[in-house]
Amino acid sequence: MLWSIIKVFVFIALVAAATLGASYLLDLEGGVRIVMAGYEINLTPLKAVMALVVLVLAIWLVMKLAGVLVAILKFINGDETALSRYFDRNRQEKGYRALSEGILALASGEGDIAMTKAARAEKYLRKPALTNLITAQAAEMSGDRRKAEEVYKRLLQNDKTRFVGIRGILRQKLAEGDTDTALKLAQSAFALKPRHAEVQDTLLELQAQTSDWKGARETLNAKLKYGSLPRDVHKRRDAVLALSEARDVLDEGKTIEAREAAIEANRLSPDLIPAAVLAARGYIEQGNKRNALRVLNKAWLMHPHPDLAAAFAAIEPDETPQERLKRFAKLLKVHPENRETKLLKAELNIAAEDFPGARRALGDLAEVEPDARALTIMAAVERGEGASDAVVKGWLARALSAPRGPQWVCEKCHHIHAEWVPACENCQSFDTLSWTAPPNTAMTTPTGLEMLPLIVGVPEEQKAEDTPDDEDDIVMDAEIVEEGEEEKAEK
């Protein structure tokens, strides 16, 4: 409201000023006399002012027309002008519209449309750094790997887009299973951007697959340096790499180097069971039983495991079952309620032929948490206590269909491994194996598990059926013997 009133007052003031100026010019005497080429023009003061304004407008118009003429000539010559900038803005608008439509088509999964829009955007924008990336991803989406690789190679020619091109070709080589080429590309990408977390992980997995443990440890240190890996995780994975290096050295026959590497791995991560086992066996070979006991006790304290128990038994290989049971007593007191402790104690008692003690040690595991190992131990206990074959075979039949119990399972793809490895054999993920029970799956056989009781019962039935035949055979044999004796007496 106030601004409107101000504008009205300003307009009235300008009109008043113009009116006063015009009246002042009308009152002035004299004028302007112009003489040129034999012509004479006399103008009053008011007409002279109006002629001056018209002259200024005419000069401005002539200059504008001259500027347009010069711009047209420059446009024809190829120079940048306002006219060319107008057409450039028009092309840019069309190009960015096509680019945005291509990005939307790419996000929607329409690869063919995205490639078409990217080609149109390249026609107007001439910015391959943008359009080539969309074209490559759209080609991958459409399944045209050759086109995608061709475009990614074009991105390698520009310093600004070289990393994107390497990363794109790297993904293709990984999909094709070309590990050697993918490793070289990952190393190049890591050299360009060492902070890139995805490149770090890819390079680490490829180095683990190719057993380049030294390079993998350098990559792991880089992940710690650039803050993409917590310190405790770095320590654990560094121990895994050190253990893997130790195992490779052991395969080469360099026992001393392997022993030192295993000890280092155990020092980095005492809870890494394979490292503790390898380090303990190295100490045992040295005759250093005290350090072997220290390593195994520390690892058992963190997580009981059958491999630790086997290494603990290897410290005194010539002891009797009773002596072994006595030596294991201190170890069994650490986690008395742990499942592995109960199973180990039951097995030691079976070896010592203390079958009631084995049953007490096993407790209710065979009923509450039945797995193949617990049920097999129960079958051994029944056999040791003199149970019938039917009872023993019944436990074994249950063990056949029971879960396998804890194993080395990949946390990512749930693949089961017979022994610990640094990288999953199925999905190639690094340091994803854990000692745990795999997911329960339904077990199927051609005849079905419901047939097991019948199969187990056959031997007993055959034994019962065969008994009369055996008695008849015994009677016949006795008669033959008697006839032979009578013949000898007659002779």
PDB file of C-alpha atoms in Angstrom, residues 239 242-243 245-247 256-268 274-280 282:
ATOM      1  CA  ALA A 239      45.327 -62.214  11.586  1.00  0.00           C
ATOM      2  CA  ALA A 242      48.781 -63.837   8.420  1.00  0.00           C
ATOM      3  CA  LEU A 243      47.326 -67.307   9.044  1.00  0.00           C
ATOM      4  CA  GLU A 245      50.264 -66.780   4.601  1.00  0.00           C
ATOM      5  CA  ALA A 246      51.472 -69.251   7.220  1.00  0.00           C
ATOM      6  CA  ARG A 247      49.517 -72.109   5.669  1.00  0.00           C
ATOM      7  CA  ILE A 256      60.096 -72.358  10.573  1.00  0.00           C
ATOM      8  CA  GLU A 257      58.584 -69.459   8.629  1.00  0.00           C
ATOM      9  CA  ALA A 258      55.148 -71.042   8.879  1.00  0.00           C
ATOM     10  CA  ARG A 259      55.517 -71.432  12.632  1.00  0.00           C
ATOM     11  CA  GLU A 260      56.487 -67.783  13.038  1.00  0.00           C
ATOM     12  CA  ALA A 261      53.611 -66.607  10.830  1.00  0.00           C
ATOM     13  CA  ALA A 262      51.144 -68.755  12.752  1.00  0.00           C
ATOM     14  CA  ILE A 263      52.387 -67.372  16.058  1.00  0.00           C
ATOM     15  CA  GLU A 264      51.974 -63.842  14.682  1.00  0.00           C
ATOM     16  CA  ALA A 265      48.437 -64.619  13.523  1.00  0.00           C
ATOM     17  CA  ASN A 266      47.570 -65.986  16.949  1.00  0.00           C
ATOM     18  CA  ARG A 267      49.054 -62.892  18.594  1.00  0.00           C
ATOM     19  CA  LEU A 268      46.935 -60.612  16.396  1.00  0.00           C
ATOM     20  CA  PRO A 274      42.743 -72.092  13.073  1.00  0.00           C
ATOM     21  CA  ALA A 275      45.545 -69.687  14.034  1.00  0.00           C
ATOM     22  CA  ALA A 276      45.590 -71.016  17.600  1.00  0.00           C
ATOM     23  CA  VAL A 277      45.677 -74.613  16.364  1.00  0.00           C
ATOM     24  CA  LEU A 278      48.502 -73.939  13.891  1.00  0.00           C
ATOM     25  CA  ALA A 279      50.498 -71.964  16.452  1.00  0.00           C
ATOM     26  CA  ALA A 280      50.029 -74.700  19.082  1.00  0.00           C
ATOM     27  CA  GLY A 282      54.176 -75.265  15.848  1.00  0.00           C
TER      28      GLY A 282
END
